[in-house]
PDB file of C-alpha atoms in Angstrom:
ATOM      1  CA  UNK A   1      13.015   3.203  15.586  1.00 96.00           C
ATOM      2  CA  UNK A   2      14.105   1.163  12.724  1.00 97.00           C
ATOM      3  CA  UNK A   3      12.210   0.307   9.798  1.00 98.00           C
ATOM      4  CA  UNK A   4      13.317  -2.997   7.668  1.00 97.00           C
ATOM      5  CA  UNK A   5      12.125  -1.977   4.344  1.00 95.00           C
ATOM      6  CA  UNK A   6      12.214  -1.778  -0.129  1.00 91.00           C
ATOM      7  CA  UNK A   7      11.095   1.361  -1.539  1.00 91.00           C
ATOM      8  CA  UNK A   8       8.847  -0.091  -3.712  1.00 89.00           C
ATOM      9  CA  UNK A   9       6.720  -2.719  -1.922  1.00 92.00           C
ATOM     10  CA  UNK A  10       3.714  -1.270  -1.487  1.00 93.00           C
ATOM     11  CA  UNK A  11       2.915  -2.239   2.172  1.00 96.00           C
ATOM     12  CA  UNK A  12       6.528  -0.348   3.274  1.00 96.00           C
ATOM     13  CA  UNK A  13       5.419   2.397   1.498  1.00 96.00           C
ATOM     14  CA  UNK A  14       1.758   2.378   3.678  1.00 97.00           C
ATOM     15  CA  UNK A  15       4.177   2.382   6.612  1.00 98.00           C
ATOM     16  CA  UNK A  16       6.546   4.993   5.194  1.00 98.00           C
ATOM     17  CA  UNK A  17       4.156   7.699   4.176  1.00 98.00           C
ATOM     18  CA  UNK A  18       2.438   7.303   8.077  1.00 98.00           C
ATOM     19  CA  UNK A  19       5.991   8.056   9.377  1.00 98.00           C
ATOM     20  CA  UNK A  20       6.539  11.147   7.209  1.00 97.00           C
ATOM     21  CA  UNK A  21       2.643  12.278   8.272  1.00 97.00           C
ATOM     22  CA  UNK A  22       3.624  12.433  11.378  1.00 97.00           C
ATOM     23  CA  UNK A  23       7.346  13.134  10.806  1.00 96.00           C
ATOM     24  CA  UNK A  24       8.922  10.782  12.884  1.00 96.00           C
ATOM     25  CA  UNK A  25      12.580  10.247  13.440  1.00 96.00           C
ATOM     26  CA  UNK A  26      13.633   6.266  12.212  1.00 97.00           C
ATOM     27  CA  UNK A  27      16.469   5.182  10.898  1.00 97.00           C
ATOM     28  CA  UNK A  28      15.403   2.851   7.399  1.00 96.00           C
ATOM     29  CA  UNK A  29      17.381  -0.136   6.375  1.00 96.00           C
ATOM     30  CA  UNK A  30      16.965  -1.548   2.968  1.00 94.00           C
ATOM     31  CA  UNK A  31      15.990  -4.999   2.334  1.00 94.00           C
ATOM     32  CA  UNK A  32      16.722  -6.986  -0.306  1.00 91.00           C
ATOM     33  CA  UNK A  33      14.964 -10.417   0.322  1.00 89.00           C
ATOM     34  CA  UNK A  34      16.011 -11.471  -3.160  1.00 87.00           C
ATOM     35  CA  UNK A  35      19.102 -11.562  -2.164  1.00 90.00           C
ATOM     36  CA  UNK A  36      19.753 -15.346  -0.329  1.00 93.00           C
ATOM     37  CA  UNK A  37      21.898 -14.455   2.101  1.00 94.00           C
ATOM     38  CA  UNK A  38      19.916 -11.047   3.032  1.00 93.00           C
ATOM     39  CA  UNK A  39      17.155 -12.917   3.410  1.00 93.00           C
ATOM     40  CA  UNK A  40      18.250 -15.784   5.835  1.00 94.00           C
ATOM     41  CA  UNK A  41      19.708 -12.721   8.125  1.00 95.00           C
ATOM     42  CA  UNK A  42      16.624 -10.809   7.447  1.00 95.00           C
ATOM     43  CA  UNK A  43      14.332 -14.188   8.771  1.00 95.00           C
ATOM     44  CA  UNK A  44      16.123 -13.621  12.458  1.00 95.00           C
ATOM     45  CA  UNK A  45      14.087 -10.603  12.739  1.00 96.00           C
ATOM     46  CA  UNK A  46      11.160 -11.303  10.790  1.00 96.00           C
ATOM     47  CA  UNK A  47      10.215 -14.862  10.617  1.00 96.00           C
ATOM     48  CA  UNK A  48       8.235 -14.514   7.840  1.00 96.00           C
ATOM     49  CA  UNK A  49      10.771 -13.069   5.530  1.00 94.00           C
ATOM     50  CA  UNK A  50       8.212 -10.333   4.797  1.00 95.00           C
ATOM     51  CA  UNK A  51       8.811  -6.316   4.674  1.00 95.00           C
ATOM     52  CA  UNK A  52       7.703  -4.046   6.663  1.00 97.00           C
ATOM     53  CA  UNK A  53       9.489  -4.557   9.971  1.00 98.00           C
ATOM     54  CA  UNK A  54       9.698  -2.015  12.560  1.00 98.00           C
ATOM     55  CA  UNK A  55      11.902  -2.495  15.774  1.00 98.00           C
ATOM     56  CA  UNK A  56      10.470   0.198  18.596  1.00 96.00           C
ATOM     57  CA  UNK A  57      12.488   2.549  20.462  1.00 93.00           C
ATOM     58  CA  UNK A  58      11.653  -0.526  23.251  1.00 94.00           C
ATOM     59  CA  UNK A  59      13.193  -3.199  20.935  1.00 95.00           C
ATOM     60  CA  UNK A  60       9.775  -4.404  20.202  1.00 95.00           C
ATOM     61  CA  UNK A  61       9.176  -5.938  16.460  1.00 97.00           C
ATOM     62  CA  UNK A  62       6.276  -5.184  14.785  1.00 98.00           C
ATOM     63  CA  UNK A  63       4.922  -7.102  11.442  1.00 95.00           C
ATOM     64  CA  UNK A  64       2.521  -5.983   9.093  1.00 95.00           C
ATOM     65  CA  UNK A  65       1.863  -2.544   7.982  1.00 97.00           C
ATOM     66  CA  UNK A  66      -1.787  -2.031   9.424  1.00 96.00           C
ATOM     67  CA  UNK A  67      -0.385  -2.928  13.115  1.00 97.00           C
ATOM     68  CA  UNK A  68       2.853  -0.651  12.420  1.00 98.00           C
ATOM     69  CA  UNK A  69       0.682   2.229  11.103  1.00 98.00           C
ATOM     70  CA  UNK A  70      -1.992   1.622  14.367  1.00 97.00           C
ATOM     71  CA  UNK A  71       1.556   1.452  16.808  1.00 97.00           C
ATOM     72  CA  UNK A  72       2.892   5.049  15.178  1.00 97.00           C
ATOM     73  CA  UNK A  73      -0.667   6.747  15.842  1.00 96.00           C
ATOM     74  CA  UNK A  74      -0.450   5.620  19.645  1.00 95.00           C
ATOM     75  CA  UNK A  75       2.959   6.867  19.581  1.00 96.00           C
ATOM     76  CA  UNK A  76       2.724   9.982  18.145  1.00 96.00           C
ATOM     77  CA  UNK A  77      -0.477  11.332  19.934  1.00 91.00           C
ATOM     78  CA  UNK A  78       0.102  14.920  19.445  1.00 92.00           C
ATOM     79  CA  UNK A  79       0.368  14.551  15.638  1.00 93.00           C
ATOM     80  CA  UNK A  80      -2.946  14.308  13.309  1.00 91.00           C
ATOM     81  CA  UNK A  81      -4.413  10.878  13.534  1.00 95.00           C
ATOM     82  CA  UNK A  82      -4.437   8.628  11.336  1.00 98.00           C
ATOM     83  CA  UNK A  83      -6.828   6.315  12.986  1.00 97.00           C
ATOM     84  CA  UNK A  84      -9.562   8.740  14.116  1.00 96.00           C
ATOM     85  CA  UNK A  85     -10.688   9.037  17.621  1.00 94.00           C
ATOM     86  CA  UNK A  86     -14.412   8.949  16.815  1.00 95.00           C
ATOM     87  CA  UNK A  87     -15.174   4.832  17.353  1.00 96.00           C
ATOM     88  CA  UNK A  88     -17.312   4.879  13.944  1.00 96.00           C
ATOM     89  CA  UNK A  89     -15.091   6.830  12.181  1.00 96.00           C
ATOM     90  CA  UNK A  90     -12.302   4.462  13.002  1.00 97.00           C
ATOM     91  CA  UNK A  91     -14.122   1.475  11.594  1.00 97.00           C
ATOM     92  CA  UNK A  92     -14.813   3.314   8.875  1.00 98.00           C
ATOM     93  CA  UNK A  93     -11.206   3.912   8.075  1.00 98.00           C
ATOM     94  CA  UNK A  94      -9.870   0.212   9.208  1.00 97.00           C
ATOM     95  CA  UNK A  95     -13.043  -1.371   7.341  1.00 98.00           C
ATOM     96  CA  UNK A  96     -12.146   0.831   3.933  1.00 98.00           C
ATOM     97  CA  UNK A  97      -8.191   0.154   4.498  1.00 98.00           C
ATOM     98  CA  UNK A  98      -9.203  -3.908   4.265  1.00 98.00           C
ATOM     99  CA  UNK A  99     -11.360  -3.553   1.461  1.00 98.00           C
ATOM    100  CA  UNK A 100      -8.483  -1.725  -0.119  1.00 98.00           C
ATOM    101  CA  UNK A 101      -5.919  -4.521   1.175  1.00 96.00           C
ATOM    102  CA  UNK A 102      -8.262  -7.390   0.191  1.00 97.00           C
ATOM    103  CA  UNK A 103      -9.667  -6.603  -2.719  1.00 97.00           C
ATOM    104  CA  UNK A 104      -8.143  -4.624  -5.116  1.00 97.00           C
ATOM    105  CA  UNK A 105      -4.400  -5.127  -3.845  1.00 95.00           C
ATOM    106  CA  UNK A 106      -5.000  -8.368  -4.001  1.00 95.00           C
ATOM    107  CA  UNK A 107      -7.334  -8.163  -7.567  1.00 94.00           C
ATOM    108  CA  UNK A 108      -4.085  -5.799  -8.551  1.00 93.00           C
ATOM    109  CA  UNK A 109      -1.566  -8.716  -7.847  1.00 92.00           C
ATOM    110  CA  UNK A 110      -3.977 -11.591  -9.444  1.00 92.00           C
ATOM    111  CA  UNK A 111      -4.148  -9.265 -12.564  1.00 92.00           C
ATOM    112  CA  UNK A 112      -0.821  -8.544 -12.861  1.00 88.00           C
ATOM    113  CA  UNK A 113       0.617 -12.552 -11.946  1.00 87.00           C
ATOM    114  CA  UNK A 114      -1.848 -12.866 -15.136  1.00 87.00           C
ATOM    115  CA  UNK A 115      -0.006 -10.652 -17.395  1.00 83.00           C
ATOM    116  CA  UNK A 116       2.991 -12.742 -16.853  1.00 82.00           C
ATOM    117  CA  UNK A 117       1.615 -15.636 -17.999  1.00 82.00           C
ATOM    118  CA  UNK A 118       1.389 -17.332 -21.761  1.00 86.00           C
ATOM    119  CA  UNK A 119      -1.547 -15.561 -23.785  1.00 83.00           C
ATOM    120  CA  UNK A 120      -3.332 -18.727 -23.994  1.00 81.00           C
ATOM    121  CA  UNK A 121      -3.502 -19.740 -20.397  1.00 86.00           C
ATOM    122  CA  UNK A 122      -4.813 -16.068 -19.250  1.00 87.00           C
ATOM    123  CA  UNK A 123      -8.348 -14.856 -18.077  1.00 86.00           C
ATOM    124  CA  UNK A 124      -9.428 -18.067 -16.020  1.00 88.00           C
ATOM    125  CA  UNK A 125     -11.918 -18.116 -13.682  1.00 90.00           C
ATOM    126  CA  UNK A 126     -10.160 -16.758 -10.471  1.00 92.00           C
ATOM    127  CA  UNK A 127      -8.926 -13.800 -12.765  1.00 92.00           C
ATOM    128  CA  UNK A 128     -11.891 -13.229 -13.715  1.00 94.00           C
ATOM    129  CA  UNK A 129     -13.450 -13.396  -9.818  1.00 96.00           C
ATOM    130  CA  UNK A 130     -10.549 -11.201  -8.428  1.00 95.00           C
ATOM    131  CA  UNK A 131     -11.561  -8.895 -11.420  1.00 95.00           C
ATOM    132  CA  UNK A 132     -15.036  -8.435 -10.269  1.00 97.00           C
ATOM    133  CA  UNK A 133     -13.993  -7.843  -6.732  1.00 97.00           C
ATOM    134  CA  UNK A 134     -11.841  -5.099  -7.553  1.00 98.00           C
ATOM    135  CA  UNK A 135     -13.956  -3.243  -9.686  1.00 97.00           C
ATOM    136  CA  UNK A 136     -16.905  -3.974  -7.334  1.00 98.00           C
ATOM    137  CA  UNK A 137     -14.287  -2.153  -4.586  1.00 98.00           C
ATOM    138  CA  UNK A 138     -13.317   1.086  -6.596  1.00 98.00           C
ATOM    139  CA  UNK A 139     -16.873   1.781  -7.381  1.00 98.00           C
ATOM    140  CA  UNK A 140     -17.084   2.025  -3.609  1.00 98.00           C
ATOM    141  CA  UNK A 141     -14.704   4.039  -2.880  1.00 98.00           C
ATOM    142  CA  UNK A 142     -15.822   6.145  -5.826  1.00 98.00           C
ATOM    143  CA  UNK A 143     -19.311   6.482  -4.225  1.00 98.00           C
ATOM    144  CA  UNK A 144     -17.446   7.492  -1.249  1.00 97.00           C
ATOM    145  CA  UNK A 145     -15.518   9.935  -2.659  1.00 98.00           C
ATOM    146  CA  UNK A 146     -18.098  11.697  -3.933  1.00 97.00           C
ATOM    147  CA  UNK A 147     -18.756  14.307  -1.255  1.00 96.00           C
ATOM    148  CA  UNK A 148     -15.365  13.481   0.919  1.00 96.00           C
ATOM    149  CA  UNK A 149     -11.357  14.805   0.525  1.00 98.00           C
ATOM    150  CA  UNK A 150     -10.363  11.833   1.733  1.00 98.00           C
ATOM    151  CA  UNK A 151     -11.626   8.043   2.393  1.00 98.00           C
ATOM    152  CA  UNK A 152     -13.053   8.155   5.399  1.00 96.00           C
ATOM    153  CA  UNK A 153     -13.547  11.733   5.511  1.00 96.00           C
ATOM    154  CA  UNK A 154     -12.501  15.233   5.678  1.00 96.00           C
ATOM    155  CA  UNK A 155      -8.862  13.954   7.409  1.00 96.00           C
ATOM    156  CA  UNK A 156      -6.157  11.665   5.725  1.00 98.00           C
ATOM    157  CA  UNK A 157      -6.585   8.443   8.245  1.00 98.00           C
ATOM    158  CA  UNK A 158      -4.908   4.913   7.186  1.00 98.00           C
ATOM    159  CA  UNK A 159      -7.222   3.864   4.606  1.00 98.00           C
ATOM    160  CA  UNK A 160      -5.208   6.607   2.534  1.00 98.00           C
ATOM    161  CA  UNK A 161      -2.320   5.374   3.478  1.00 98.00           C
ATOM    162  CA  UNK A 162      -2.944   1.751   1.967  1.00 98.00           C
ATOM    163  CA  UNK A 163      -4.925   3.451  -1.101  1.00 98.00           C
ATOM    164  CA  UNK A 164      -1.887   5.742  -2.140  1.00 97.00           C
ATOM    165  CA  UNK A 165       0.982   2.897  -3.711  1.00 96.00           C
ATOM    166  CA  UNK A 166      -2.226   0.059  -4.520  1.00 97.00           C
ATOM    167  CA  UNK A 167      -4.010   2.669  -6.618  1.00 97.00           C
ATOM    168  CA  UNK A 168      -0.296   4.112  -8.131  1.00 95.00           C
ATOM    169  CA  UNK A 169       0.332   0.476  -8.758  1.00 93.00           C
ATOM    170  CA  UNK A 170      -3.270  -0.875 -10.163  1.00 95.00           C
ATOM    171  CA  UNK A 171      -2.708   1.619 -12.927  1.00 92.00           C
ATOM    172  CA  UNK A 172       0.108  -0.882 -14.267  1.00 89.00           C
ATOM    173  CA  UNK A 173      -2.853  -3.276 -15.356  1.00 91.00           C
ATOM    174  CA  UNK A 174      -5.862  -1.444 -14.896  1.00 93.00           C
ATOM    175  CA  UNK A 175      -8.008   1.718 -15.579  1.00 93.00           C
ATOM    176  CA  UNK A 176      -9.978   3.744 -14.066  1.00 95.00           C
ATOM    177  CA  UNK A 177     -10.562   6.752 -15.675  1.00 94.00           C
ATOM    178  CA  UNK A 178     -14.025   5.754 -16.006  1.00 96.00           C
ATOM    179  CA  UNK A 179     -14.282   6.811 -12.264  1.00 97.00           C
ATOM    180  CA  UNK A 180     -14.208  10.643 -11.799  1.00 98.00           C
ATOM    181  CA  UNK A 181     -14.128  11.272  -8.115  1.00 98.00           C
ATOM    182  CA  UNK A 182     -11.728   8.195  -7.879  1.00 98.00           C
ATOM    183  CA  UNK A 183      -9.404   9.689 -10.277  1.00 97.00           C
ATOM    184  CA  UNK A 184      -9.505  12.868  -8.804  1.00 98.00           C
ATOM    185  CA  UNK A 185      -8.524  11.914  -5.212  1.00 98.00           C
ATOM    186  CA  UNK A 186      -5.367  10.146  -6.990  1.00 98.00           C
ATOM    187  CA  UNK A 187      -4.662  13.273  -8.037  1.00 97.00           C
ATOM    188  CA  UNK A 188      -4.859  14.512  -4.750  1.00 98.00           C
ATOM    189  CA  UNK A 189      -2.862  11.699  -2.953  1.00 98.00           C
ATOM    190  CA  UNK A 190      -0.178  12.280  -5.261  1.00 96.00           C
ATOM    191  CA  UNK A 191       0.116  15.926  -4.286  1.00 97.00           C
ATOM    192  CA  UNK A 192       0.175  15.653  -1.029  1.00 98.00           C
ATOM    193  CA  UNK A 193       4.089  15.920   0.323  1.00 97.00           C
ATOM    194  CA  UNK A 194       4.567  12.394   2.498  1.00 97.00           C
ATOM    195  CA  UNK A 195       3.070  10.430  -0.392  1.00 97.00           C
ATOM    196  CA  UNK A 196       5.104  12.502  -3.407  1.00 96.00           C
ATOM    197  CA  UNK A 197       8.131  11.696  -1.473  1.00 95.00           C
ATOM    198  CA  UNK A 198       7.637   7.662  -1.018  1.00 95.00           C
ATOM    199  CA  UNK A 199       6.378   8.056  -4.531  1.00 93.00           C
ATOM    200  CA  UNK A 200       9.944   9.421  -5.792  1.00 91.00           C
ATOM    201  CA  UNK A 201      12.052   7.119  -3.521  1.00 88.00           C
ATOM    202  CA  UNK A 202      10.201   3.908  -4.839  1.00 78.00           C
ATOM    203  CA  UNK A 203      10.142   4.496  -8.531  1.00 78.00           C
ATOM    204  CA  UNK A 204      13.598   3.673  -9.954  1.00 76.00           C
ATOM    205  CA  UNK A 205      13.632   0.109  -7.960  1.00 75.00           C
ATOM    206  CA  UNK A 206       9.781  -0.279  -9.589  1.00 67.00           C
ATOM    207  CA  UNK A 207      11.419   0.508 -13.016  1.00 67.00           C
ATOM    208  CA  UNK A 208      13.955  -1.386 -12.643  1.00 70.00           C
ATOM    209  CA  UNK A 209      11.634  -4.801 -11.678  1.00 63.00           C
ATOM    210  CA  UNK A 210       9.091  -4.094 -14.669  1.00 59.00           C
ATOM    211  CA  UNK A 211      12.175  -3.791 -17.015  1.00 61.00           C
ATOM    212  CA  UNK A 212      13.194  -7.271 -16.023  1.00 60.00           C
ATOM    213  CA  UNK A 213       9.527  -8.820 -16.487  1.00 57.00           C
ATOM    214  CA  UNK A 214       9.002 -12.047 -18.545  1.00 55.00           C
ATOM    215  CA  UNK A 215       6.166  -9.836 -20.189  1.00 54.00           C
ATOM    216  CA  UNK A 216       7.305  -6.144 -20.241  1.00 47.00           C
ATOM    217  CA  UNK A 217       4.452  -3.953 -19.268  1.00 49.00           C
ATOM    218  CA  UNK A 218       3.720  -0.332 -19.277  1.00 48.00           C
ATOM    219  CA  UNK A 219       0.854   2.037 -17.350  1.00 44.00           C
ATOM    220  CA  UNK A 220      -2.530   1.235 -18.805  1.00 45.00           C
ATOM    221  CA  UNK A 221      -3.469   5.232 -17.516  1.00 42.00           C
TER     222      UNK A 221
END
């Protein structure tokens, strides 16, 4: 398997800490789709010019993280699932993993997109929406957390995979101390070995794009 990648986007690092849960052998190859000439080779594999991309052991390609992570788990049977086989458990997991995808990675990236605008032309409505969402979203999890390890339970399934990098990263403009059992199962994702490792391997290229921001910004938590 190959795995068409950056350390530090968030979706390749969903994708990355399912492949060292079940500690599968791929080889990775670093994209750099800011890069105009990597990118026009890169959209001959990916049409979409978007990372993750894996290429099977069958030459198949496979976009988008959620459909990568679901393609590993039907791969690697004999290893702990990461979408569970109980039916309602397995919504459970895909339904928190969207909630996660939807609303506060995509609340994270309104807020930050914010930061890096003029003072005077921040907080507008759709801000202020996307705002709402997300907090409306980490109460839930919260809530769920409160009697659970993980998301969707006492296993780590794919909605922890998505949660690990957006919640790392939602610290950048957000806190959420406020939230006890949330904050607590950060501290437990970030202990855990696959996600420590993807952790380490992405944070020098995240350094390295918030030193070059318009609007330098440091961790709010």
């Amino acid at each position: 398997m190959k795995l068409y990648y950056a350390p530090a986007s968030s979706y390749c690092q969903r994708v990355l800490i399912a492949l060292y849960e079940k500690e599968a052998n791929f080889t990775p190859i670093l994209v750099n789709l800011f890069d105009p000439e990597t990118r026009k080779k890169y959209t001959q594999i990916n049409c979409f010019a978007k990372i993750p991309t894996l290429i099977s052991e069958k030459e198949n390609i496979l976009f988008e993280a959620n459909i990568i992570i679901e393609y590993l788990d039907q791969k690697f049977q004999n290893t702990p699932r990461l979408i569970p086989v109980d039916q309602e458990q397995a919504l459970e997991a895909r339904m928190l993993e969207r909630i996660i995808d939807v609303y506060i990675n995509g609340g994270r990236e309104m807020l930050f997109a914010d930061t890096q605008r003029p003072e005077q032309e921040r907080g507008k409505k759709e801000v202020v929406k996307a705002k709402r969402l997300l907090e409306t979203a980490i109460a839930l999890l919260d809530e769920k957390l409160a009697n659970r390890t993980w998301l969707a339970g006492e296993e780590f399934t794919i909605a922890d995979c998505a949660a690990a990098p957006t919640l790392a990263y939602l610290r950048i403009v957000y806190n959420y101390k406020h939230l006890p059992n949330l904050t607590s199962y950060v501290r437990r994702l970030e202990s855990r070995p696959s996600v420590a490792q993807v952790q380490s391997e992405g944070r020098d290229q995240m350094m390295q794009m918030l030193a070059g921001l318009q609007y330098p910004l440091q961790l709010v938590s």
